[in-house]
Tab-separated table of C-alpha atoms in Angstrom:
chain	number	residue	atom	x	y	z
R	1	MET	CA	-9.688	22.448	60.190
R	2	GLN	CA	-8.593	25.071	57.716
R	3	PRO	CA	-11.205	26.335	55.271
R	4	GLU	CA	-10.941	24.759	51.855
R	5	GLN	CA	-9.549	27.147	49.246
R	6	ALA	CA	-11.403	27.650	46.002
R	7	GLY	CA	-8.330	26.741	43.998
R	8	ASP	CA	-7.824	23.440	45.901
R	9	LYS	CA	-10.968	21.767	44.546
R	10	PRO	CA	-11.519	21.244	40.840
R	11	CYS	CA	-14.808	22.280	39.338
R	12	ALA	CA	-17.069	19.257	39.153
R	13	GLY	CA	-18.141	20.073	35.616
R	14	PHE	CA	-14.592	19.762	34.304
R	15	SER	CA	-13.112	17.170	36.621
R	16	SER	CA	-11.115	14.521	34.812
R	17	LYS	CA	-12.029	12.060	37.612
R	18	ARG	CA	-15.764	12.551	37.135
R	19	THR	CA	-15.847	12.671	33.332
R	20	GLY	CA	-12.726	10.797	32.387
R	21	VAL	CA	-11.869	13.644	30.014
R	22	GLY	CA	-9.391	16.416	30.780
R	23	ALA	CA	-9.756	19.986	29.646
R	24	SER	CA	-7.667	19.334	26.532
R	25	GLY	CA	-9.696	16.241	25.702
R	26	LEU	CA	-12.954	18.123	26.142
R	27	ALA	CA	-11.709	20.888	23.844
R	28	ALA	CA	-10.747	18.324	21.229
R	29	ARG	CA	-14.191	16.720	21.399
R	30	LEU	CA	-15.912	20.079	21.067
R	31	ALA	CA	-13.713	20.929	18.083
R	32	GLY	CA	-14.623	17.620	16.498
R	33	VAL	CA	-18.326	18.263	16.999
R	34	LYS	CA	-17.959	21.748	15.483
R	35	LEU	CA	-16.100	20.355	12.465
R	36	GLU	CA	-18.749	17.665	11.990
R	37	ILE	CA	-21.493	20.306	12.012
R	38	VAL	CA	-19.613	22.444	9.469
R	39	LEU	CA	-19.028	19.508	7.125
R	40	SER	CA	-22.694	18.481	7.295
R	41	LYS	CA	-23.852	21.781	5.828
R	42	PRO	CA	-24.874	21.649	2.163
R	43	ILE	CA	-22.339	23.193	-0.183
R	44	PRO	CA	-23.864	26.327	-1.742
R	45	PRO	CA	-24.537	26.095	-5.500
R	46	TRP	CA	-22.367	29.161	-6.169
R	47	ILE	CA	-19.342	27.301	-4.843
R	48	LEU	CA	-19.999	24.248	-7.016
R	49	ALA	CA	-20.625	26.365	-10.120
R	50	GLY	CA	-17.669	28.640	-9.432
R	51	GLY	CA	-15.376	25.697	-8.753
R	52	PHE	CA	-16.326	24.044	-12.037
R	53	VAL	CA	-15.804	27.266	-14.004
R	54	LEU	CA	-12.404	27.970	-12.448
R	55	THR	CA	-11.037	24.451	-12.868
R	56	CYS	CA	-12.363	24.408	-16.435
R	57	ALA	CA	-10.479	27.640	-17.109
R	58	ALA	CA	-7.287	26.234	-15.567
R	59	GLY	CA	-7.586	22.996	-17.516
R	60	SER	CA	-7.825	24.876	-20.795
R	61	ILE	CA	-4.863	27.122	-19.891
R	62	ASN	CA	-2.771	24.088	-19.028
R	63	ALA	CA	-3.688	22.365	-22.298
R	64	VAL	CA	-2.576	25.419	-24.270
R	65	GLY	CA	0.632	25.540	-22.246
R	66	PHE	CA	1.370	21.881	-22.903
R	67	LEU	CA	0.697	22.126	-26.643
R	68	GLY	CA	2.165	25.545	-27.350
R	69	MET	CA	4.680	26.387	-24.636
R	70	HIS	CA	7.429	23.755	-24.911
R	71	HIS	CA	5.163	21.056	-23.412
R	72	GLN	CA	5.307	22.928	-20.126
R	73	ALA	CA	2.540	23.025	-17.535
R	74	ILE	CA	1.386	26.522	-16.661
R	75	SER	CA	-1.362	25.991	-14.105
R	76	HIS	CA	0.952	24.264	-11.606
R	77	MET	CA	4.659	24.523	-10.915
R	78	SER	CA	5.804	20.951	-10.212
R	79	GLY	CA	6.771	20.298	-13.825
R	80	THR	CA	8.318	23.743	-14.242
R	81	VAL	CA	10.533	23.285	-11.190
R	82	THR	CA	11.601	19.890	-12.576
R	83	VAL	CA	12.461	21.545	-15.900
R	84	LEU	CA	14.446	24.175	-14.000
R	85	SER	CA	16.381	21.494	-12.112
R	86	ASN	CA	17.141	19.604	-15.316
R	87	GLU	CA	18.330	22.702	-17.164
R	88	LEU	CA	20.596	23.737	-14.304
R	89	ALA	CA	22.025	20.225	-14.047
R	90	THR	CA	22.783	20.118	-17.785
R	91	GLY	CA	24.243	23.614	-17.880
R	92	GLN	CA	21.469	25.176	-19.961
R	93	PHE	CA	21.462	28.344	-17.910
R	94	SER	CA	19.755	30.555	-20.485
R	95	LEU	CA	16.788	28.164	-20.645
R	96	ALA	CA	16.779	27.848	-16.859
R	97	TRP	CA	16.234	31.587	-16.600
R	98	TYR	CA	12.944	31.259	-18.495
R	99	ALA	CA	11.742	28.619	-16.039
R	100	VAL	CA	12.699	30.893	-13.145
R	101	MET	CA	10.617	33.681	-14.676
R	102	VAL	CA	7.559	31.422	-14.955
R	103	VAL	CA	7.861	30.291	-11.327
R	104	LEU	CA	8.286	33.877	-10.137
R	105	ALA	CA	5.260	34.932	-12.181
R	106	PHE	CA	3.104	32.233	-10.564
R	107	PHE	CA	4.396	33.301	-7.154
R	108	THR	CA	3.615	36.950	-7.915
R	109	GLY	CA	0.072	36.010	-8.878
R	110	SER	CA	-0.398	34.321	-5.503
R	111	VAL	CA	0.909	37.434	-3.747
R	112	LEU	CA	-1.530	39.637	-5.674
R	113	SER	CA	-4.399	37.325	-4.747
R	114	ALA	CA	-3.577	37.577	-1.048
R	115	VAL	CA	-3.330	41.372	-1.274
R	116	ILE	CA	-6.706	41.625	-3.030
R	117	ILE	CA	-8.719	39.038	-1.071
R	118	ARG	CA	-6.786	39.007	2.234
R	119	GLN	CA	-8.200	35.679	3.421
R	120	SER	CA	-7.671	32.098	2.280
R	121	ALA	CA	-11.008	30.693	3.479
R	122	LEU	CA	-13.739	30.655	0.832
R	123	LYS	CA	-16.526	32.997	1.904
R	124	LEU	CA	-19.119	35.019	0.028
R	125	GLY	CA	-18.516	38.759	0.268
R	126	ARG	CA	-14.774	38.836	-0.327
R	127	ARG	CA	-13.246	40.557	-3.333
R	128	TYR	CA	-13.220	37.597	-5.685
R	129	GLY	CA	-14.724	39.726	-8.451
R	130	VAL	CA	-11.661	41.974	-8.557
R	131	ALA	CA	-9.306	38.979	-8.667
R	132	LEU	CA	-11.298	37.274	-11.423
R	133	MET	CA	-11.433	40.394	-13.575
R	134	LEU	CA	-7.675	40.860	-13.163
R	135	GLU	CA	-7.101	37.240	-14.157
R	136	SER	CA	-9.213	37.785	-17.260
R	137	VAL	CA	-7.131	40.811	-18.257
R	138	LEU	CA	-3.871	38.899	-17.702
R	139	LEU	CA	-5.052	36.073	-19.959
R	140	ILE	CA	-6.150	38.452	-22.710
R	141	VAL	CA	-2.759	40.177	-22.704
R	142	ALA	CA	-0.998	36.791	-22.527
R	143	SER	CA	-2.834	35.561	-25.624
R	144	ARG	CA	-1.774	38.652	-27.585
R	145	LEU	CA	1.860	38.382	-26.520
R	146	LEU	CA	2.083	34.657	-27.259
R	147	ALA	CA	0.477	35.157	-30.667
R	148	HIS	CA	3.409	37.453	-31.485
R	149	GLY	CA	6.026	35.074	-30.077
R	150	ASP	CA	6.680	37.048	-26.893
R	151	TYR	CA	7.735	34.805	-23.994
R	152	MET	CA	6.269	37.229	-21.452
R	153	GLY	CA	2.862	35.908	-22.458
R	154	GLU	CA	3.751	32.602	-20.824
R	155	CYS	CA	4.704	34.446	-17.648
R	156	LEU	CA	1.408	36.352	-17.595
R	157	ALA	CA	-0.534	33.112	-18.075
R	158	ALA	CA	1.355	31.616	-15.121
R	159	MET	CA	0.641	34.740	-13.080
R	160	ALA	CA	-3.069	34.386	-13.849
R	161	CYS	CA	-2.976	30.789	-12.619
R	162	GLY	CA	-1.138	31.743	-9.429
R	163	LEU	CA	-3.720	34.446	-8.806
R	164	GLN	CA	-6.563	31.980	-9.272
R	165	ASN	CA	-5.034	29.160	-7.258
R	166	ALA	CA	-4.577	31.371	-4.187
R	167	MET	CA	-8.112	32.787	-4.276
R	168	ALA	CA	-9.393	30.171	-1.845
R	169	THR	CA	-7.418	27.396	-0.201
R	170	HIS	CA	-10.041	25.725	1.957
R	171	TYR	CA	-13.770	25.407	2.514
R	172	SER	CA	-15.476	23.352	5.233
R	173	GLY	CA	-12.374	21.293	5.877
R	174	ALA	CA	-11.728	20.575	2.197
R	175	ILE	CA	-8.530	21.812	0.605
R	176	ILE	CA	-9.466	23.679	-2.572
R	177	ARG	CA	-7.023	24.109	-5.433
R	178	THR	CA	-8.480	25.083	-8.778
R	179	THR	CA	-5.428	24.993	-11.066
R	180	HIS	CA	-4.259	21.396	-10.583
R	181	VAL	CA	-5.782	18.066	-9.614
R	182	THR	CA	-3.009	16.247	-7.731
R	183	GLY	CA	-4.481	17.095	-4.330
R	184	ILE	CA	-8.017	16.444	-5.567
R	185	ILE	CA	-7.172	12.939	-6.776
R	186	THR	CA	-5.255	12.293	-3.533
R	187	ASP	CA	-8.251	13.306	-1.406
R	188	LEU	CA	-10.586	11.156	-3.512
R	189	GLY	CA	-8.220	8.220	-3.071
R	190	ILE	CA	-8.220	8.763	0.693
R	191	ALA	CA	-12.027	8.795	0.662
R	192	VAL	CA	-12.150	5.480	-1.218
R	193	GLY	CA	-9.610	3.966	1.175
R	194	LEU	CA	-11.656	5.074	4.188
R	195	LYS	CA	-14.750	3.558	2.598
R	196	PHE	CA	-12.963	0.215	2.257
R	197	THR	CA	-12.082	0.257	5.962
R	198	GLY	CA	-15.641	1.066	7.002
R	199	GLU	CA	-14.860	4.619	8.076
R	200	PRO	CA	-17.447	7.308	7.261
R	201	ILE	CA	-16.678	9.762	4.458
R	202	GLU	CA	-18.092	13.227	3.939
R	203	LYS	CA	-20.193	12.889	0.790
R	204	ARG	CA	-20.660	16.609	0.176
R	205	ARG	CA	-16.929	17.266	0.273
R	206	THR	CA	-16.322	14.304	-2.027
R	207	GLY	CA	-18.944	15.708	-4.385
R	208	LEU	CA	-17.118	19.040	-4.460
R	209	LEU	CA	-13.850	17.301	-5.334
R	210	LEU	CA	-15.543	15.418	-8.177
R	211	VAL	CA	-16.959	18.670	-9.556
R	212	LEU	CA	-13.483	20.237	-9.512
R	213	LEU	CA	-11.957	17.210	-11.238
R	214	ALA	CA	-14.687	17.201	-13.901
R	215	GLY	CA	-14.133	20.900	-14.547
R	216	PHE	CA	-10.384	20.502	-15.076
R	217	PHE	CA	-10.898	17.515	-17.370
R	218	THR	CA	-13.503	19.382	-19.424
R	219	GLY	CA	-11.225	22.407	-19.692
R	220	GLY	CA	-8.378	20.214	-20.900
R	221	ILE	CA	-10.529	18.824	-23.709
R	222	LEU	CA	-11.775	22.258	-24.754
R	223	GLY	CA	-8.295	23.782	-24.545
R	224	SER	CA	-6.710	21.044	-26.658
R	225	TRP	CA	-9.461	21.219	-29.250
R	226	GLY	CA	-9.349	25.003	-29.305
R	227	TYR	CA	-5.569	25.161	-29.736
R	228	THR	CA	-5.703	23.024	-32.880
R	229	LEU	CA	-8.123	25.561	-34.385
R	230	LEU	CA	-7.205	28.906	-32.838
R	231	GLY	CA	-3.705	28.588	-31.442
R	232	PHE	CA	-2.990	30.954	-28.565
R	233	ASP	CA	-6.307	32.722	-29.124
R	234	THR	CA	-7.724	29.770	-27.179
R	235	LEU	CA	-6.662	31.636	-24.024
R	236	LEU	CA	-9.522	34.030	-24.737
R	237	PHE	CA	-11.867	31.217	-23.677
R	238	PRO	CA	-10.634	31.037	-20.037
R	239	ALA	CA	-10.358	34.836	-20.117
R	240	ALA	CA	-14.053	34.998	-20.978
R	241	LEU	CA	-14.924	32.430	-18.303
R	242	THR	CA	-13.136	34.290	-15.533
R	243	GLY	CA	-14.373	37.670	-16.764
R	244	VAL	CA	-18.003	36.547	-16.806
R	245	ALA	CA	-17.542	34.858	-13.423
R	246	GLY	CA	-16.114	38.086	-11.999
R	247	GLY	CA	-18.959	40.152	-13.426
R	248	GLY	CA	-21.509	37.654	-12.156
R	249	TYR	CA	-19.984	37.794	-8.698
R	250	PHE	CA	-20.220	41.603	-8.659
R	251	ALA	CA	-23.885	41.380	-9.696
R	252	TYR	CA	-24.627	38.734	-7.059
R	253	LYS	CA	-23.087	40.848	-4.311
R	254	TYR	CA	-24.995	43.933	-5.470
R	255	PHE	CA	-28.415	42.267	-5.442
R	256	ALA	CA	-27.654	40.459	-2.183
R	257	ARG	CA	-26.813	43.737	-0.445
R	258	ARG	CA	-29.831	45.426	-2.010
R	259	GLY	CA	-32.081	42.669	-0.720
R	260	MET	CA	-30.626	42.972	2.782
R	261	ALA	CA	-31.131	46.753	2.749
R	262	GLU	CA	-34.783	46.407	1.725
R	263	SER	CA	-35.563	43.726	4.299
């Protein structure tokens, strides 16, 4: 008899005959266990508070855009792209150019966010403070330009929203968008549908989505109310929110590092 080669006999621990699960199946199960562990972790308070503040800021910006910028959404681009399509189809090329500028401004804001933060996963320690302070400056300048009838103010407001929306795109399996609620409402609808079918839902993730939705709704109310009283100066409210959030993030990082150094 010839000696049995090591490569001729599968390892018992990973044999599909013994376990009924191949290597790919085992990897999938392990990935599922890892995801379940991640989703079971409590969501840190700073994420809930930050999410509410950012969606509140976006909701107020969008309200100002709807009331003062040709009934055009600023915090998301679906409506703007539709306006662009309509203006091109009807031959209003000069107006279409303005829509193109807004879309490009939002896109540029997303590019700046990626350059500053460099990662899409939400994690404490990244340069969110820099991005938030820049957003605050953009909104302040936008409010001044719009108050004087300069269309570039609308572009800067869109750039601020693009910057914010790209700051973090996911956390613990949840897709995070802080400048619009279409995905949030979709995910909440999926959760309700799963509940009806008896499937388990991740309550902490659902709670995060509800916080984001509440923030956007609150911002919309404050933005609409503010615009009737202050006009485009209402943009100073989200500018203050993002500026304070950026400063608070810098302070949090400083004291966290100081505590680690002393321990």
